[in-house]
Short mmCIF file of C-alpha atoms in Angstrom, two decimals:
data_model
loop_
_atom_site.label_atom_id
_atom_site.label_comp_id
_atom_site.label_asym_id
_atom_site.label_seq_id
_atom_site.Cartn_x
_atom_site.Cartn_y
_atom_site.Cartn_z
CA MET A 24 -1.97 -22.95 -39.23
CA ALA A 25 0.04 -22.41 -36.03
CA ASP A 26 -1.38 -21.11 -32.74
CA ILE A 27 0.31 -18.37 -30.70
CA ILE A 28 -0.09 -19.56 -27.11
CA VAL A 29 0.64 -17.78 -23.83
CA PRO A 30 3.62 -19.79 -22.54
CA GLU A 31 4.28 -20.95 -18.99
CA LEU A 32 6.40 -18.24 -17.40
CA ALA A 33 6.73 -19.38 -13.79
CA GLU A 34 4.84 -21.52 -11.32
CA SER A 35 3.39 -18.48 -9.56
CA ILE A 36 2.22 -16.72 -12.74
CA THR A 37 -1.07 -17.90 -14.25
CA GLU A 38 -2.09 -14.92 -16.39
CA GLY A 39 -0.97 -11.63 -17.86
CA GLU A 40 -2.23 -8.52 -19.62
CA ILE A 41 -1.52 -7.84 -23.28
CA VAL A 42 0.40 -4.56 -23.44
CA ARG A 43 0.86 -4.22 -27.20
CA TRP A 44 0.85 -6.14 -30.44
CA VAL A 45 4.08 -5.57 -32.33
CA LYS A 46 2.59 -7.29 -35.40
CA GLN A 47 -0.86 -6.83 -36.91
CA VAL A 48 -3.13 -9.06 -38.99
CA GLY A 49 -1.63 -9.49 -42.44
CA ASP A 50 1.96 -8.89 -41.31
CA HIS A 51 4.68 -11.40 -42.10
CA VAL A 52 6.46 -12.90 -39.09
CA ASP A 53 9.68 -14.88 -38.90
CA LYS A 54 10.20 -17.89 -36.70
CA GLY A 55 11.26 -16.70 -33.26
CA GLU A 56 10.18 -13.12 -33.96
CA PHE A 57 8.72 -11.05 -31.10
CA ILE A 58 5.07 -10.33 -31.91
CA VAL A 59 3.30 -9.39 -28.66
CA GLU A 60 4.29 -8.02 -25.26
CA LEU A 61 2.64 -9.45 -22.15
CA GLU A 62 2.73 -7.79 -18.71
CA THR A 63 2.67 -10.16 -15.74
CA ASP A 64 2.72 -9.53 -12.02
CA LYS A 65 6.52 -9.52 -12.03
CA VAL A 66 7.99 -8.94 -15.50
CA ASN A 67 7.10 -8.07 -19.06
CA ALA A 68 7.37 -11.10 -21.34
CA GLU A 69 7.97 -11.06 -25.09
CA ILE A 70 5.96 -13.77 -26.83
CA ILE A 71 7.37 -15.06 -30.09
CA SER A 72 6.04 -16.96 -33.08
CA GLU A 73 7.14 -20.58 -33.41
CA GLU A 74 6.44 -20.52 -37.14
CA ALA A 75 7.33 -18.28 -40.06
CA GLY A 76 4.34 -17.06 -42.01
CA VAL A 77 1.55 -14.48 -41.88
CA LEU A 78 -0.38 -13.36 -38.82
CA THR A 79 -3.94 -14.15 -39.90
CA GLU A 80 -5.95 -13.67 -36.72
CA ILE A 81 -5.63 -11.86 -33.36
CA LEU A 82 -7.89 -13.37 -30.69
CA ALA A 83 -7.06 -11.10 -27.74
CA GLN A 84 -6.73 -7.33 -27.79
CA GLU A 85 -4.45 -4.90 -25.96
CA GLY A 86 -5.64 -4.57 -22.39
CA ASP A 87 -7.13 -8.08 -22.30
CA VAL A 88 -6.09 -10.43 -19.47
CA VAL A 89 -5.16 -13.85 -20.83
CA GLU A 90 -4.32 -17.07 -19.01
CA VAL A 91 -1.28 -19.28 -19.53
CA GLY A 92 -2.06 -21.76 -22.31
CA ALA A 93 -4.61 -19.53 -24.03
CA VAL A 94 -4.49 -19.16 -27.83
CA ILE A 95 -4.18 -15.43 -28.57
CA ALA A 96 -3.37 -15.43 -32.30
CA LYS A 97 -2.89 -17.61 -35.37
CA VAL A 98 -0.12 -17.69 -37.93
CA GLU A 99 -0.48 -19.28 -41.36
CA ALA A 100 2.82 -21.01 -42.00
CA GLY A 101 4.39 -19.96 -45.29
CA GLY A 102 1.50 -17.61 -46.10
CA ALA A 103 1.91 -14.43 -48.09
CA ALA A 104 1.38 -11.03 -46.56
CA ALA A 105 -1.95 -9.39 -47.32
CA ALA A 106 -2.06 -6.89 -50.18
CA PRO A 107 -2.39 -3.27 -49.04
CA ALA A 108 -6.00 -2.06 -48.98
CA PRO A 109 -5.43 1.33 -50.70
CA LYS A 110 -5.10 -0.42 -54.08
CA GLU A 111 -8.90 -0.66 -54.19
CA GLU A 112 -9.29 3.13 -54.44
CA PRO A 113 -9.68 3.25 -58.29
CA LYS A 114 -13.12 1.65 -57.83
CA GLN A 115 -14.37 4.99 -56.58
CA GLU A 116 -14.36 6.34 -60.16
CA GLU A 117 -17.64 4.44 -60.66
CA ALA A 118 -19.39 6.64 -58.06
CA PRO A 119 -21.22 8.80 -60.73
CA LYS A 120 -23.42 5.75 -61.54
CA ALA A 121 -25.11 6.40 -58.21
CA GLU A 122 -27.41 8.90 -60.07
CA GLU A 123 -29.43 5.94 -61.38
CA PRO A 124 -32.28 5.00 -58.98
CA LYS A 125 -31.17 1.38 -58.61
CA GLN A 126 -27.53 2.28 -57.97
CA GLU A 127 -28.03 3.91 -54.58
CA ALA A 128 -26.25 0.98 -52.81
CA PRO A 129 -22.70 2.27 -53.54
CA GLN A 130 -23.49 5.33 -51.41
CA ALA A 131 -23.40 3.04 -48.35
CA ALA A 132 -19.73 2.41 -49.09
CA ALA A 133 -18.86 6.08 -48.82
CA PRO A 134 -18.02 5.97 -45.08
CA ILE A 135 -15.73 2.99 -45.71
CA VAL A 136 -13.92 4.88 -48.45
CA GLU A 137 -13.52 7.87 -46.15
CA GLU A 138 -12.22 5.53 -43.43
CA THR A 139 -9.66 4.02 -45.78
CA THR A 140 -8.25 7.41 -46.72
CA SER A 141 -8.30 9.03 -43.27
CA ASN A 142 -8.34 6.22 -40.74
CA ASP A 143 -5.33 4.48 -42.24
CA ARG A 144 -3.25 7.37 -40.94
CA VAL A 145 -4.42 6.57 -37.41
CA ILE A 146 -2.63 3.88 -35.39
CA ALA A 147 -5.33 1.49 -34.21
CA SER A 148 -5.79 -2.17 -33.35
CA PRO A 149 -7.69 -4.34 -35.86
CA ALA A 150 -10.57 -4.76 -33.42
CA ALA A 151 -10.80 -0.98 -32.96
CA ARG A 152 -10.96 -0.47 -36.74
CA LYS A 153 -13.67 -3.12 -37.04
CA LEU A 154 -15.79 -1.54 -34.30
CA ALA A 155 -15.30 1.92 -35.79
CA ARG A 156 -16.54 0.66 -39.17
CA GLU A 157 -19.59 -0.92 -37.54
CA LYS A 158 -20.45 2.29 -35.68
CA GLY A 159 -19.57 4.59 -38.60
CA ILE A 160 -17.01 6.42 -36.47
CA ASN A 161 -14.01 8.22 -37.95
CA LEU A 162 -10.95 7.11 -36.00
CA SER A 163 -9.31 10.52 -36.41
CA GLU A 164 -12.04 12.01 -34.20
CA ILE A 165 -11.21 9.72 -31.27
CA SER A 166 -8.89 10.82 -28.43
CA PRO A 167 -7.04 7.65 -27.33
CA VAL A 168 -6.02 6.99 -23.72
CA ASP A 169 -2.76 5.35 -24.85
CA PRO A 170 0.07 7.94 -24.53
CA GLN A 171 1.56 6.57 -27.77
CA GLY A 172 -1.63 7.47 -29.64
CA ARG A 173 -2.84 3.93 -30.44
CA VAL A 174 -6.63 3.69 -30.62
CA ARG A 175 -8.00 0.64 -28.81
CA VAL A 176 -11.44 -0.97 -28.69
CA GLN A 177 -12.16 0.75 -25.39
CA ASP A 178 -11.52 4.17 -26.97
CA VAL A 179 -13.95 3.48 -29.82
CA ALA A 180 -16.61 2.16 -27.44
CA ALA A 181 -16.20 5.16 -25.15
CA HIS A 182 -16.42 7.55 -28.10
CA GLY A 183 -19.60 5.88 -29.29
CA THR A 184 -21.09 6.03 -25.81
CA ALA A 185 -20.17 9.69 -25.43
CA SER A 186 -21.67 10.52 -28.83
CA ALA A 187 -24.89 8.67 -28.01
CA ALA A 188 -25.14 10.35 -24.63
CA ALA A 189 -24.68 13.86 -26.05
CA PRO A 190 -28.39 14.53 -26.80
CA LYS A 191 -29.34 13.43 -23.26
CA ALA A 192 -26.74 15.80 -21.85
CA ALA A 193 -28.43 18.64 -23.73
CA GLU A 194 -31.74 17.74 -22.07
CA ALA A 195 -30.14 18.00 -18.62
CA PRO A 196 -27.72 20.96 -18.80
CA LYS A 197 -27.37 21.07 -15.01
CA ALA A 198 -25.30 17.84 -14.98
CA ALA A 199 -22.67 19.17 -17.41
CA PRO A 200 -20.97 21.71 -15.10
CA ALA A 201 -20.40 19.09 -12.37
CA LYS A 202 -18.81 16.71 -14.85
CA ASN A 203 -16.57 19.45 -16.24
CA VAL A 204 -15.40 20.40 -12.77
CA ASP A 205 -14.56 16.79 -11.93
CA ASP A 206 -12.64 16.32 -15.17
CA SER A 207 -10.59 19.44 -14.56
CA ARG A 208 -9.64 18.48 -11.02
CA VAL A 209 -9.21 14.71 -11.20
CA GLU A 210 -7.36 12.59 -13.72
CA VAL A 211 -8.37 8.93 -13.63
CA VAL A 212 -5.64 6.50 -14.69
CA LYS A 213 -6.02 2.73 -14.40
CA MET A 214 -3.31 1.05 -12.35
CA THR A 215 -1.01 -1.23 -14.30
CA ARG A 216 -1.14 -4.90 -13.50
CA ARG A 217 2.20 -4.65 -11.69
CA GLN A 218 1.02 -1.70 -9.61
CA GLN A 219 -2.11 -3.61 -8.61
CA THR A 220 -0.06 -6.64 -7.63
CA ALA A 221 2.44 -4.56 -5.64
CA ALA A 222 -0.36 -2.78 -3.79
CA LYS A 223 -2.03 -6.08 -2.93
CA ARG A 224 1.16 -7.71 -1.69
CA LEU A 225 2.29 -4.72 0.36
CA LEU A 226 -1.08 -4.70 2.09
CA GLU A 227 -0.85 -8.45 2.70
CA VAL A 228 2.60 -8.05 4.28
CA SER A 229 1.43 -5.29 6.60
CA GLN A 230 -1.58 -7.38 7.67
CA SER A 231 0.18 -10.73 8.05
CA THR A 232 3.41 -9.76 9.86
CA ALA A 233 4.20 -8.29 13.27
CA MET A 234 6.39 -5.62 11.72
CA LEU A 235 8.57 -3.31 13.77
CA THR A 236 11.37 -0.93 12.78
CA THR A 237 14.58 -0.15 14.64
CA PHE A 238 16.99 2.67 13.73
CA ASN A 239 20.64 3.55 14.00
CA GLU A 240 23.02 6.06 12.44
CA ILE A 241 26.28 5.45 10.63
CA ASP A 242 29.28 7.75 10.39
CA MET A 243 30.20 7.49 6.70
CA THR A 244 33.56 9.29 7.05
CA ASN A 245 35.85 6.25 6.72
CA VAL A 246 33.98 4.47 3.95
CA MET A 247 33.74 7.71 1.93
CA ALA A 248 37.46 8.33 2.36
CA LEU A 249 38.29 4.75 1.36
CA ARG A 250 36.06 4.98 -1.69
CA LYS A 251 37.64 8.29 -2.71
CA ARG A 252 41.16 6.81 -2.44
CA LYS A 253 40.40 3.58 -4.27
CA LYS A 254 37.67 4.37 -6.81
CA ASP A 255 39.94 5.21 -9.76
CA ALA A 256 42.22 2.21 -9.28
CA PHE A 257 39.19 0.00 -8.66
CA GLN A 258 37.49 1.14 -11.87
CA GLU A 259 40.65 0.61 -13.89
CA ALA A 260 41.28 -2.83 -12.43
CA HIS A 261 37.72 -4.06 -13.01
CA ASP A 262 36.94 -3.03 -16.59
CA GLY A 263 35.15 0.19 -15.76
CA THR A 264 33.07 -1.11 -12.84
CA ARG A 265 32.54 1.73 -10.37
CA LEU A 266 32.99 1.39 -6.64
CA GLY A 267 29.80 2.53 -4.94
CA PHE A 268 28.35 2.27 -1.46
CA MET A 269 26.03 -0.64 -2.29
CA SER A 270 28.84 -3.20 -2.35
CA PHE A 271 29.94 -2.12 1.15
CA PHE A 272 26.41 -2.39 2.52
CA THR A 273 25.80 -5.70 0.75
CA LYS A 274 28.95 -7.21 2.23
CA ALA A 275 28.13 -5.77 5.67
CA VAL A 276 24.59 -7.18 5.53
CA THR A 277 25.91 -10.59 4.46
CA ALA A 278 28.28 -10.67 7.45
CA ALA A 279 25.46 -9.60 9.79
CA LEU A 280 23.13 -12.31 8.41
CA LYS A 281 25.75 -14.94 9.21
CA LYS A 282 25.90 -13.64 12.77
CA TYR A 283 22.11 -13.41 13.16
CA PRO A 284 20.60 -16.26 11.08
CA ALA A 285 17.01 -15.48 12.15
CA VAL A 286 17.17 -12.34 10.00
CA ASN A 287 17.91 -14.58 6.99
CA ALA A 288 15.00 -16.93 7.67
CA LYS A 289 11.31 -17.15 6.80
CA ILE A 290 8.13 -18.55 8.31
CA VAL A 291 6.42 -21.40 6.44
CA GLY A 292 3.25 -22.50 8.18
CA ASP A 293 4.30 -23.52 11.69
CA GLU A 294 7.96 -23.97 10.70
CA LEU A 295 10.99 -21.68 10.64
CA HIS A 296 13.18 -22.09 7.54
CA TYR A 297 16.73 -20.82 8.09
CA ASN A 298 18.31 -20.02 4.72
CA LYS A 299 21.87 -21.21 4.23
CA PHE A 300 22.34 -18.94 1.21
CA TYR A 301 22.69 -15.18 0.86
CA ASP A 302 20.69 -13.80 -2.06
CA ILE A 303 20.31 -10.09 -1.41
CA GLY A 304 17.55 -8.18 -3.17
CA VAL A 305 18.37 -4.64 -4.25
CA ALA A 306 15.37 -2.36 -4.82
CA VAL A 307 15.46 -0.55 -8.17
CA ALA A 308 13.11 2.29 -9.12
CA THR A 309 11.66 2.11 -12.66
CA PRO A 310 8.97 4.13 -14.46
CA ASP A 311 6.56 1.23 -13.79
CA GLY A 312 7.33 1.05 -10.07
CA LEU A 313 9.79 -0.59 -7.72
CA VAL A 314 11.30 -3.99 -8.56
CA VAL A 315 13.68 -6.06 -6.45
CA PRO A 316 16.11 -8.24 -8.43
CA ASN A 317 18.51 -10.40 -6.44
CA VAL A 318 22.29 -10.50 -6.24
CA ARG A 319 22.98 -14.22 -5.81
CA ASP A 320 25.48 -15.71 -3.36
CA THR A 321 26.84 -12.44 -2.01
CA ASP A 322 29.01 -14.39 0.42
CA ARG A 323 30.96 -15.72 -2.58
CA LYS A 324 31.21 -12.48 -4.55
CA ASN A 325 33.84 -9.77 -4.15
CA PHE A 326 33.14 -6.04 -4.25
CA ALA A 327 33.63 -5.76 -8.03
CA GLU A 328 31.32 -8.70 -8.77
CA ILE A 329 28.62 -7.25 -6.55
CA GLU A 330 28.86 -3.78 -8.12
CA ALA A 331 28.83 -5.22 -11.65
CA THR A 332 25.81 -7.42 -10.88
CA ILE A 333 23.85 -4.54 -9.35
CA ALA A 334 24.59 -2.32 -12.37
CA GLU A 335 23.51 -5.08 -14.77
CA LEU A 336 20.27 -5.78 -12.88
CA ALA A 337 19.42 -2.07 -12.67
CA THR A 338 19.87 -1.67 -16.43
CA LYS A 339 17.73 -4.74 -17.14
CA ALA A 340 15.03 -3.45 -14.78
CA ARG A 341 14.80 -0.04 -16.45
CA ASN A 342 14.72 -1.67 -19.91
CA LYS A 343 12.06 -4.18 -18.79
CA LYS A 344 14.42 -7.06 -19.52
CA LEU A 345 14.45 -8.74 -16.11
CA ALA A 346 13.82 -12.47 -16.12
CA LEU A 347 11.70 -14.17 -13.48
CA SER A 348 14.85 -15.90 -12.24
CA ASP A 349 16.25 -12.44 -11.37
CA LEU A 350 13.32 -11.75 -9.04
CA GLU A 351 12.64 -15.04 -7.30
CA GLY A 352 14.14 -16.53 -4.17
CA GLY A 353 15.77 -13.62 -2.35
CA SER A 354 16.49 -13.98 1.37
CA PHE A 355 16.92 -10.31 2.41
CA THR A 356 16.41 -6.88 0.79
CA ILE A 357 18.20 -3.53 0.79
CA THR A 358 16.40 -0.38 -0.33
CA ASN A 359 18.11 2.98 -0.71
CA GLY A 360 15.71 5.90 -0.35
CA GLY A 361 18.71 8.15 0.10
CA VAL A 362 19.18 8.46 -3.65
CA PHE A 363 15.88 10.39 -3.68
CA GLY A 364 16.78 12.48 -0.62
CA SER A 365 14.95 10.49 2.07
CA LEU A 366 16.29 11.24 5.55
CA MET A 367 14.45 8.44 7.37
CA SER A 368 11.77 5.84 6.61
CA THR A 369 10.23 2.58 7.78
CA PRO A 370 10.54 0.24 4.76
CA ILE A 371 8.02 -2.57 4.29
CA ILE A 372 9.27 -6.17 4.32
CA ASN A 373 9.53 -7.73 0.86
CA GLY A 374 7.48 -10.85 0.08
CA ASP A 375 7.98 -13.80 2.43
CA GLN A 376 11.22 -12.42 3.86
CA VAL A 377 11.40 -11.33 7.50
CA ALA A 378 13.51 -8.17 7.32
CA ILE A 379 14.60 -5.30 5.10
CA LEU A 380 17.35 -2.68 5.48
CA GLY A 381 16.62 0.93 4.56
CA MET A 382 19.51 3.22 3.61
CA HIS A 383 19.01 6.98 3.60
CA ASN A 384 20.51 10.30 2.59
CA ILE A 385 24.01 11.21 3.77
CA VAL A 386 23.83 14.52 5.63
CA SER A 387 26.64 16.46 7.31
CA ARG A 388 25.69 16.90 10.96
CA PRO A 389 27.48 17.89 14.17
CA ILE A 390 28.19 14.87 16.36
CA ALA A 391 30.29 14.21 19.42
CA VAL A 392 33.64 12.58 18.61
CA GLY A 393 35.37 11.95 21.92
CA ASN A 394 35.21 15.25 23.76
CA GLU A 395 34.84 17.30 20.59
CA VAL A 396 31.96 18.26 18.33
CA GLN A 397 32.73 17.57 14.68
CA ILE A 398 30.81 17.83 11.43
CA ARG A 399 30.54 14.32 10.01
CA PRO A 400 28.67 12.77 7.03
CA MET A 401 25.94 10.75 8.73
CA MET A 402 23.35 8.29 7.44
CA TYR A 403 20.30 7.00 9.27
CA VAL A 404 19.62 3.31 8.65
CA ALA A 405 16.44 1.39 9.44
CA LEU A 406 15.73 -2.31 9.87
CA SER A 407 12.09 -3.32 9.51
CA TYR A 408 11.59 -6.87 10.75
CA ASP A 409 8.96 -9.48 11.62
CA HIS A 410 8.83 -9.63 15.39
CA ARG A 411 7.35 -13.13 15.24
CA ILE A 412 10.76 -14.56 14.41
CA ILE A 413 13.26 -11.77 15.20
CA ASN A 414 13.43 -10.42 18.73
CA GLY A 415 14.60 -6.98 19.76
CA GLN A 416 18.09 -8.07 20.73
CA GLU A 417 18.68 -9.69 17.35
CA SER A 418 17.35 -6.74 15.39
CA VAL A 419 19.43 -4.20 17.28
CA GLY A 420 22.50 -6.46 17.15
CA PHE A 421 22.10 -6.97 13.40
CA LEU A 422 21.87 -3.24 12.72
CA LYS A 423 24.81 -2.45 15.00
CA THR A 424 26.92 -5.05 13.16
CA VAL A 425 26.17 -3.32 9.86
CA LYS A 426 27.02 0.04 11.45
CA ASP A 427 30.34 -1.19 12.85
CA LEU A 428 31.44 -2.74 9.55
CA ILE A 429 30.59 0.36 7.50
CA GLU A 430 32.37 2.63 9.98
CA ASN A 431 35.41 0.32 9.81
CA PRO A 432 35.35 -0.74 6.13
CA GLU A 433 38.73 -2.51 6.28
CA ASP A 434 37.05 -5.11 8.51
CA LEU A 435 34.82 -6.06 5.57
CA LEU A 436 37.86 -7.51 3.86
CA LEU A 437 38.20 -9.98 6.75
CA GLU A 438 34.55 -10.95 6.29
CA SER A 439 34.89 -11.52 2.52
#
């Protein structure tokens, strides 16, 4: 018998929530096969079986929080898969014997027979089926919370509670209208583990830093013209990698960090740690919330390598395939609210970093160019920073350096 244990994922992660069991009790599993998905504070982890055999026992259900090192299931090495339950149905032909006074016991099995024929069509966890049998509840009558239709223990328990409470509701009809009104106007959805963690950390950042935001605007005319001229040749020369704006901003930020090292630092206790590396986090929106994977060593990467890395990380993020190594250790972050139409914002500093750059929507606006008024594509940019380590001169100088490099993109080649 082999134990399925929650593995060590990273030093900062001590527990996770079981999202779904891919295998159920009685299923055959191969060595190295993915059997359960675990959601942690940072990534979703796929836990595998170290042995080939049959899954004989599940010790933690979907929605349970389990600690690293906990045994959550057991696999019998070399075991045979369980025979399908429906083969027992022929026994029901003996039901007529129930007419004899002493043969009333088989009638107690009737709900189980009904469950086998109807409940087997319902997707449910083993624990949910067990509880439904104990309570005599037909799984097909339960409305699961899971959008995929899987019935969990919580759904069965809630159904049983609702059924038991029904008579009391009849005795107090005045309470029913209020409940119906609330249900029609408010939908209650539990936050995912990652959403809870993000909310907690964002609040911690706002409470533990002296955060300020400074703004500037960038004339995007030259960088847009350069991108238009070079994008086809760039894509052809780099195996289909597209030339976007993120590589320009990443290179500009890297150059500005070299010029203003305090923006690339962090506070540890009563010490200032000045990073000598440039790992730039790029915020990516996913259905489960915002994640910030890092582009490593941006000072050593060219435009094509940066664009390819960002595209790869974004795909991994949306497919929930990011590794912890993709998320840890960044020194600065860029977030682009402009892709959603944001004109201006004050982004919140990420983790233990001391600054974050916010990009925004490009809007054609009239501006003064020399003695003339021209319509130019303009972008507001924002730098939120921790005033405990970065002073006003440094923050303004950093943002102006980014502005100057984007407005004169050829200069970025000298910084590469």
